[in-house]
Short mmCIF file of C-alpha atoms in Angstrom, two decimals:
data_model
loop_
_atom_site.label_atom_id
_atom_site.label_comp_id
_atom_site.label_asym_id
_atom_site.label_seq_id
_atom_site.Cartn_x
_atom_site.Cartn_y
_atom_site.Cartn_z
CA UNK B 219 -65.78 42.86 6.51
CA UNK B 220 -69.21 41.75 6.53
CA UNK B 221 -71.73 42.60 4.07
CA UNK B 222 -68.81 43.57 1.17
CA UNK B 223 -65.82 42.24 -0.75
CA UNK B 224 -63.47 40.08 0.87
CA UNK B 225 -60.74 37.16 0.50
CA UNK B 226 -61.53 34.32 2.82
CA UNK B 227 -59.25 31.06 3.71
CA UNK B 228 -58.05 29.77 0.02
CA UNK B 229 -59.34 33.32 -2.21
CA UNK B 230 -62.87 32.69 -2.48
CA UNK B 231 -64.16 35.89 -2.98
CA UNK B 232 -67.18 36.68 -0.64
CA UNK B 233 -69.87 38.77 -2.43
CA UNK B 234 -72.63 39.66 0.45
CA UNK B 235 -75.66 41.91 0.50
CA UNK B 236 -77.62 40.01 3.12
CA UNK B 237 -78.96 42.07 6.56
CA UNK B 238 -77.27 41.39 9.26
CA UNK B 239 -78.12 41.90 12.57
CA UNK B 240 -75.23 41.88 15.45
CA UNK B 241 -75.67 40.53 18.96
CA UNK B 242 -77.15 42.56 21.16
CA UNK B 243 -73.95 42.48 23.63
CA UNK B 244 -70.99 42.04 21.46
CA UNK B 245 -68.13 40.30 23.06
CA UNK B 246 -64.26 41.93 23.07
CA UNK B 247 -62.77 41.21 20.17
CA UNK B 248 -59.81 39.04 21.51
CA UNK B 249 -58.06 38.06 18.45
CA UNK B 250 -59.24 36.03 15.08
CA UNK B 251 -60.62 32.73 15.56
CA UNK B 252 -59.54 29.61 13.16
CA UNK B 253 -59.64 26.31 12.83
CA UNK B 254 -56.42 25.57 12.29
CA UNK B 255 -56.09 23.16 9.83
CA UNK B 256 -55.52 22.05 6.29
CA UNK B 257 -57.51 20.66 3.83
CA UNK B 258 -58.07 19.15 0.23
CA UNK B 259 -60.91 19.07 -1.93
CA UNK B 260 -62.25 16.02 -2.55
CA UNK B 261 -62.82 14.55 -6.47
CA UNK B 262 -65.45 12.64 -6.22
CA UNK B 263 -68.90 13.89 -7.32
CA UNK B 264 -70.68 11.50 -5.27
CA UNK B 265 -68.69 12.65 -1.98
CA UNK B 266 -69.49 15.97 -0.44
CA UNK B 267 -66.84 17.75 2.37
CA UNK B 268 -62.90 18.07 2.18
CA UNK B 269 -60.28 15.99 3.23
CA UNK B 270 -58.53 17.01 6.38
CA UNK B 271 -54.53 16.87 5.82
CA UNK B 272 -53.12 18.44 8.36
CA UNK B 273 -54.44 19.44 12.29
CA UNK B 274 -51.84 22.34 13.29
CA UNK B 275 -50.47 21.87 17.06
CA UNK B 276 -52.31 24.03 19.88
CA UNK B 277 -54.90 25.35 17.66
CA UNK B 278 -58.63 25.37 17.96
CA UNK B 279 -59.22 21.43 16.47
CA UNK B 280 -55.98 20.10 17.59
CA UNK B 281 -56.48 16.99 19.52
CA UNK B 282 -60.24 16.68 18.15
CA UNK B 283 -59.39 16.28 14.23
CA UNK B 284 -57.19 13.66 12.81
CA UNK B 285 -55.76 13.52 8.93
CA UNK B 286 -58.02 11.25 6.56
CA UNK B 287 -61.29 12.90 8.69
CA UNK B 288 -64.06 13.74 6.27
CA UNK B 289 -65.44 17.62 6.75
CA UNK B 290 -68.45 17.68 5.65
CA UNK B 291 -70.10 20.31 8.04
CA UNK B 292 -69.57 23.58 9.96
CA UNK B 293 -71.79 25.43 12.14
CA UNK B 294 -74.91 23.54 10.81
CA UNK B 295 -73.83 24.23 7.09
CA UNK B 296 -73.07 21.37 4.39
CA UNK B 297 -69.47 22.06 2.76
CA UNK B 298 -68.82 20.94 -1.15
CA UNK B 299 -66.24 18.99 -1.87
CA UNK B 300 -64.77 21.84 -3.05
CA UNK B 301 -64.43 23.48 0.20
CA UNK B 302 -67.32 25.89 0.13
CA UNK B 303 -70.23 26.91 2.03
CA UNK B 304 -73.70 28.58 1.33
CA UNK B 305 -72.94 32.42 2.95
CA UNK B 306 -75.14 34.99 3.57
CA UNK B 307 -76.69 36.03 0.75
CA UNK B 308 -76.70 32.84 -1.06
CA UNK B 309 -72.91 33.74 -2.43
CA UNK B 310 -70.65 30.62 -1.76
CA UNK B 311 -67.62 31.21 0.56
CA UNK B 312 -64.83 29.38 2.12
CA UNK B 313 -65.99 27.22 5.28
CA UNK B 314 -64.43 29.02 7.67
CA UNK B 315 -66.34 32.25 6.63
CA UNK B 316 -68.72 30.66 9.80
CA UNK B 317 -65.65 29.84 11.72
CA UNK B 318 -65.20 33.93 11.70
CA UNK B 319 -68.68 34.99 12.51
CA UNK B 320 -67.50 33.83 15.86
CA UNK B 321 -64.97 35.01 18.95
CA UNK B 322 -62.42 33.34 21.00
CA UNK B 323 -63.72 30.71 23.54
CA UNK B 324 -67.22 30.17 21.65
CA UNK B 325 -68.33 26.90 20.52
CA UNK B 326 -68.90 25.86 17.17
CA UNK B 327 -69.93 22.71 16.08
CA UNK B 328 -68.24 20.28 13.36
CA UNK B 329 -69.63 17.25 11.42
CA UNK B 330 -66.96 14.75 10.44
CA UNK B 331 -66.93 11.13 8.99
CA UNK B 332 -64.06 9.47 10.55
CA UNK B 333 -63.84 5.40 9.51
CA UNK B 334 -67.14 5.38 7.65
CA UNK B 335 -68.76 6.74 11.04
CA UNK B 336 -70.48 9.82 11.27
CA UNK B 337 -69.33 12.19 14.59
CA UNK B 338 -70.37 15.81 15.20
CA UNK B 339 -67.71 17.37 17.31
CA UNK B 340 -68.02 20.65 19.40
CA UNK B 341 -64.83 22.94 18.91
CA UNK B 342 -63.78 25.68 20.95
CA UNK B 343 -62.37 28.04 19.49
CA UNK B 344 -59.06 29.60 20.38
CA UNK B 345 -56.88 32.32 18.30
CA UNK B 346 -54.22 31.68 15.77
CA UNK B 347 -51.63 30.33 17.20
CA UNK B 348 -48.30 30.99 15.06
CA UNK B 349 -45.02 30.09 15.43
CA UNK B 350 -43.52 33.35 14.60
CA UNK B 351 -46.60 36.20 15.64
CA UNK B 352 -47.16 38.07 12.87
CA UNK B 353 -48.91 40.98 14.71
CA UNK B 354 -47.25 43.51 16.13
CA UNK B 355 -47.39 43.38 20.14
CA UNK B 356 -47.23 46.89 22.13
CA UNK B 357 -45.97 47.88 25.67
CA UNK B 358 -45.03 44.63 25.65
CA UNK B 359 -41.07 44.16 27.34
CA UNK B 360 -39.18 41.69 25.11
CA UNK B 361 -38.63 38.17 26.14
CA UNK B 362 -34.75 37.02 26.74
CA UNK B 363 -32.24 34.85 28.22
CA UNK B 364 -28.83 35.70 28.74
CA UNK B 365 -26.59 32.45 29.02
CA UNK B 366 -22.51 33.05 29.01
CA UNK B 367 -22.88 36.34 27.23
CA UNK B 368 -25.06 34.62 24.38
CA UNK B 369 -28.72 36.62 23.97
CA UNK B 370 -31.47 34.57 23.28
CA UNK B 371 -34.98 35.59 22.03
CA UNK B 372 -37.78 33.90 20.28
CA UNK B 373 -38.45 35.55 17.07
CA UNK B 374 -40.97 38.18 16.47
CA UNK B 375 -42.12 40.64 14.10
CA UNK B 376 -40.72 43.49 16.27
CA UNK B 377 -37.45 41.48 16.33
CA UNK B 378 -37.30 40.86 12.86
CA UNK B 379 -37.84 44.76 12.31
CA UNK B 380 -35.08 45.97 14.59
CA UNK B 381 -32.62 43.46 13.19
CA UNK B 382 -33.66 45.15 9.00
CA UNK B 383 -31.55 43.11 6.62
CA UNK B 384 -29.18 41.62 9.36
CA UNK B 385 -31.98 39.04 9.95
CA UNK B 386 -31.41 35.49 9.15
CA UNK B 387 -33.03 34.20 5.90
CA UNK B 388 -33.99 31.29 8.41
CA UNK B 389 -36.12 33.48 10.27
CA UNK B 390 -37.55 35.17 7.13
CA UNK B 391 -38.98 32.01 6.41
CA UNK B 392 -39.65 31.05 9.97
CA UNK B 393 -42.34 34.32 9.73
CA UNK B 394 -43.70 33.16 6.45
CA UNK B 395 -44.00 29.26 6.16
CA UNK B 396 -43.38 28.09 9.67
CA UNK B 397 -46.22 26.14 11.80
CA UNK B 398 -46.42 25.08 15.34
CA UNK B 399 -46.45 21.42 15.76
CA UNK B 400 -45.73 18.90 18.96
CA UNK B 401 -41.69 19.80 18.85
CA UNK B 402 -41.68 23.48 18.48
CA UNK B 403 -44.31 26.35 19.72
CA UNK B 404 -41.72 29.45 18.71
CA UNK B 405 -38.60 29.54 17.13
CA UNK B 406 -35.70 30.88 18.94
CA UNK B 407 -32.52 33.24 18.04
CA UNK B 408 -29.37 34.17 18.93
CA UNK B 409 -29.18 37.78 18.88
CA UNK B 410 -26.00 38.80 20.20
CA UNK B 411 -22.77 37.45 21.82
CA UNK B 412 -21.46 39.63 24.07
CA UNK B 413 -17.94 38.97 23.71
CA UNK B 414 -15.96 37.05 26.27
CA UNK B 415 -13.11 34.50 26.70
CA UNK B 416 -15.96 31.92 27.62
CA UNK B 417 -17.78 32.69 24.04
CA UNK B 418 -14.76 33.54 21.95
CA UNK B 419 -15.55 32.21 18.22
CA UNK B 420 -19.04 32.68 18.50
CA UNK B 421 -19.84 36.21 17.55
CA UNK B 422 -20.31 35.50 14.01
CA UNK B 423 -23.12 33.04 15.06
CA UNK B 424 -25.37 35.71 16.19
CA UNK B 425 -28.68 35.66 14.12
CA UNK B 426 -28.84 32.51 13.89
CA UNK B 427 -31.87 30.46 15.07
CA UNK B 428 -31.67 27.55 18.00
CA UNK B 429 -32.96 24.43 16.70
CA UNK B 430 -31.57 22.20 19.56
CA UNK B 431 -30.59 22.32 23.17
CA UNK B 432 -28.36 19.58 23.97
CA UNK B 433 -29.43 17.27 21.45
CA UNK B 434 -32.86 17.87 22.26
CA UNK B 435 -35.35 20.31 19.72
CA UNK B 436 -35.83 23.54 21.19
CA UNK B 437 -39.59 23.89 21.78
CA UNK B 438 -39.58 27.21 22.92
CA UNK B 439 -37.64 30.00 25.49
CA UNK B 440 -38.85 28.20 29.17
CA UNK B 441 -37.61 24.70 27.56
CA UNK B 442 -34.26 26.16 26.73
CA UNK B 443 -34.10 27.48 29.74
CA UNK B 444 -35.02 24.34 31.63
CA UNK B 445 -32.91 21.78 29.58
CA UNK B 446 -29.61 24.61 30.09
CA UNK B 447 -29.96 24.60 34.18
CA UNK B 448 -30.73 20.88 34.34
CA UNK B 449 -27.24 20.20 32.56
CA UNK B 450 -25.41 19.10 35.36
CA UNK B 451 -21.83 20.14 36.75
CA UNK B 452 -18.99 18.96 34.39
CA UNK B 453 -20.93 18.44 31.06
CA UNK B 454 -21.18 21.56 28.57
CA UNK B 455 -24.25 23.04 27.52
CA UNK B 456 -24.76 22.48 23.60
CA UNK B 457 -26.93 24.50 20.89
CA UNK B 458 -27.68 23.37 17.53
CA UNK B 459 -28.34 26.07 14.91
CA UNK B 460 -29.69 26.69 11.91
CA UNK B 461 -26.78 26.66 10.08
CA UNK B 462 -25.54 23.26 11.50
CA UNK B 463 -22.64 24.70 13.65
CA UNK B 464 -23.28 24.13 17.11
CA UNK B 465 -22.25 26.07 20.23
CA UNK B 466 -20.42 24.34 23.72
CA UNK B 467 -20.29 26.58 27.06
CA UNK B 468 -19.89 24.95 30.44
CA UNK B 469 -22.66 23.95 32.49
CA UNK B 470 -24.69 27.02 34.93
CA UNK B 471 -22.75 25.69 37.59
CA UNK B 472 -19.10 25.67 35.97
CA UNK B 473 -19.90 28.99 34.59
CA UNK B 474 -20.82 31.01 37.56
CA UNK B 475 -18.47 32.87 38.09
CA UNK B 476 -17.57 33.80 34.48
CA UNK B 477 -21.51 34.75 34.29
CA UNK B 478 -21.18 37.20 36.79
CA UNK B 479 -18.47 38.74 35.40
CA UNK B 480 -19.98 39.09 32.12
CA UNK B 481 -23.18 40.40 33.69
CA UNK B 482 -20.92 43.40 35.56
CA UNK B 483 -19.04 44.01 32.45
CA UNK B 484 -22.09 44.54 30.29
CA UNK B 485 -24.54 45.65 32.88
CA UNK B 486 -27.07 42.69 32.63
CA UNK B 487 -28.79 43.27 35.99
CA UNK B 488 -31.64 40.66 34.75
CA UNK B 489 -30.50 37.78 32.60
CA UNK B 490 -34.03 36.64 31.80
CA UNK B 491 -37.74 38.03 30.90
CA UNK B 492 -40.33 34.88 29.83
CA UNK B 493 -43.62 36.51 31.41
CA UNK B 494 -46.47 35.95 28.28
CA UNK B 495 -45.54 32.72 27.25
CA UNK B 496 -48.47 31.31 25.68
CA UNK B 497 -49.51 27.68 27.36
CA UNK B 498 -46.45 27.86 29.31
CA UNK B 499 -46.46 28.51 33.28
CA UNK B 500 -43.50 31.25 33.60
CA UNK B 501 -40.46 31.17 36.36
CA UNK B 502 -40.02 34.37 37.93
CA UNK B 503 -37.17 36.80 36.61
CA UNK B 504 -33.65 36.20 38.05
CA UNK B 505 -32.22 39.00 38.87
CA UNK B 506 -28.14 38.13 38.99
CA UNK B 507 -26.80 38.48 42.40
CA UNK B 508 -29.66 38.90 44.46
CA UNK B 509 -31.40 36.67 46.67
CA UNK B 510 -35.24 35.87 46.05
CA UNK B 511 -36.33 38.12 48.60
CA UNK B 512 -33.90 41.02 47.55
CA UNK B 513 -34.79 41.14 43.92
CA UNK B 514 -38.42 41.84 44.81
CA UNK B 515 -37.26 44.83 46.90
CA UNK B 516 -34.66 46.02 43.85
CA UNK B 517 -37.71 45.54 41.38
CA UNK B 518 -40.21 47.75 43.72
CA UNK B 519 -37.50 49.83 43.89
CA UNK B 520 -37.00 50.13 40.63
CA UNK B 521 -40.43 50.93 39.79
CA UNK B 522 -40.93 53.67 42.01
CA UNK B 523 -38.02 55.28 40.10
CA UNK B 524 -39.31 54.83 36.87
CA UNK B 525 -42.55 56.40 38.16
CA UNK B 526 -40.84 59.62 39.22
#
């Protein structure tokens, strides 16, 4: 909090007593704002700014920073070479400390040498974007697909929570240590088979995360979804886990009827939820046997039951 004792970015402690006075119109608090990025210090006395070493995918300076850049200034402010700014107060803080004076969608400006050439950049700034979410999300419905009686989810804290010490110790450090980057945006589990002839040997995969979908990286739920219904009649659907066994069911179309079955038999009247996908334009629900036009009437329907 502002104006007392915090931690900011890599521990510096932040030690203000400088007024501060807010905007007039503050703006909703939409999540926190960062740059995304890591950094090192830089040794050299007669060099001031850090060393960028790593730009994480569809965060705030993705696409604008590049590893090797020089940082040598945020919002106006000089950085050290140990990664410090002058703060309020005249305390040194982390850099970002101005990065977080700020809200989702503002602009903030950057200086950066980049070749021996000076460059100020203007960043907009977007909220974390993690590959597991590590806050909690409320009257929020999960997000699933249900392929051949095998569950799939991405992995959340919520998920994590439910599962207790049946989760995967992939998935524990999924939450803790993993980042987004250009071949993954959320990592993906299996969690539950529901047993069938069509799945048999596969129950003791459950927990286990997806880390390919034929032969391809799983990026996130809509590309699973996409590369299973574009595998064409007469090849077999293939997932790669975690722990390097891999999974073969018959294509969508070879499996139709054995999917419908399955749904009956467990009473899957939806086999797939993937509204809220960040960055991702959503399909609508399918809603096994029903038409298009008769799944909107059985959701409406099913609404108006829930609301009496």
């Amino acid at each position: 909090p502002r104006g007392s004792s915090s931690q900011q970015g890599r521990g510096v402690l932040v030690r203000s007593t400088g007024k501060h006075s807010p905007p007039a119109a503050r703006k909703k608090h939409s999540g926190a704002v960062v740059m995304g990025t890591d950094v090192a210090s830089v040794e050299e006395d007669a060099v001031s700014g850090v060393r960028v070493t790593r730009v994480w995918a569809e965060n705030s300076c993705a696409g604008l920073l590049r590893p090797g850049d020089l940082l040598v200034g945020v919002c106006g402010h000089a950085i050290a070479n140990d990664g410090t700014v002058v703060y309020r107060g005249g305390c040194r803080a982390d850099l970002e400390v101005w990065i977080h004076e700020h809200y989702v969608l503002d602009k903030v400006s950057l200086t950066i040498v980049r070749d021996g050439v000076p460059r100020n950049l203007q960043v907009v700034l977007r909220p974390l974007a993690q590959l597991v979410p590590r806050a909690p999300y409320y009257d929020t419905p999960p997000r699933f697909f249900v392929y051949g009686g095998l569950v799939l989810q991405p992995v959340s804290l919520g998920l994590l929570e439910s599962l207790q010490a049946l989760g995967s110790a992939d998935a524990v450090v999924a939450i803790t240590q993993g980042i987004i980057d250009e071949h993954r945006t959320e990592e993906i589990m299996l969690t539950q088979v529901l047993s069938d002839d069509v799945n048999a040997g596969y129950e003791s995969e459950s927990d286990n995360l997806v880390r390919t979908v034929n032969g391809k990286p799983c990026r996130n739920l809509s590309d699973l979804i996409r590369r299973v219904e574009a595998t064409p009649r007469g090849s077999l659907v293939t997932l790669g886990l975690s722990n390097s066994n891999l999974i073969a069911l018959p294509s969508p179309a070879d499996l139709a009827d054995d999917t419908q079955r399955i749904n009956r038999l467990y009473n899957v009247t939806i086999d797939r939820r993937v509204d809220g996908e960040p960055g991702v334009v959503s399909p609508r629900a399918v809603i096994v046997g029903h038409t298009a036009e008769s799944a909107s009437e059985w959701l409406k329907d099913a609404i108006r039951r829930v609301q009496q």
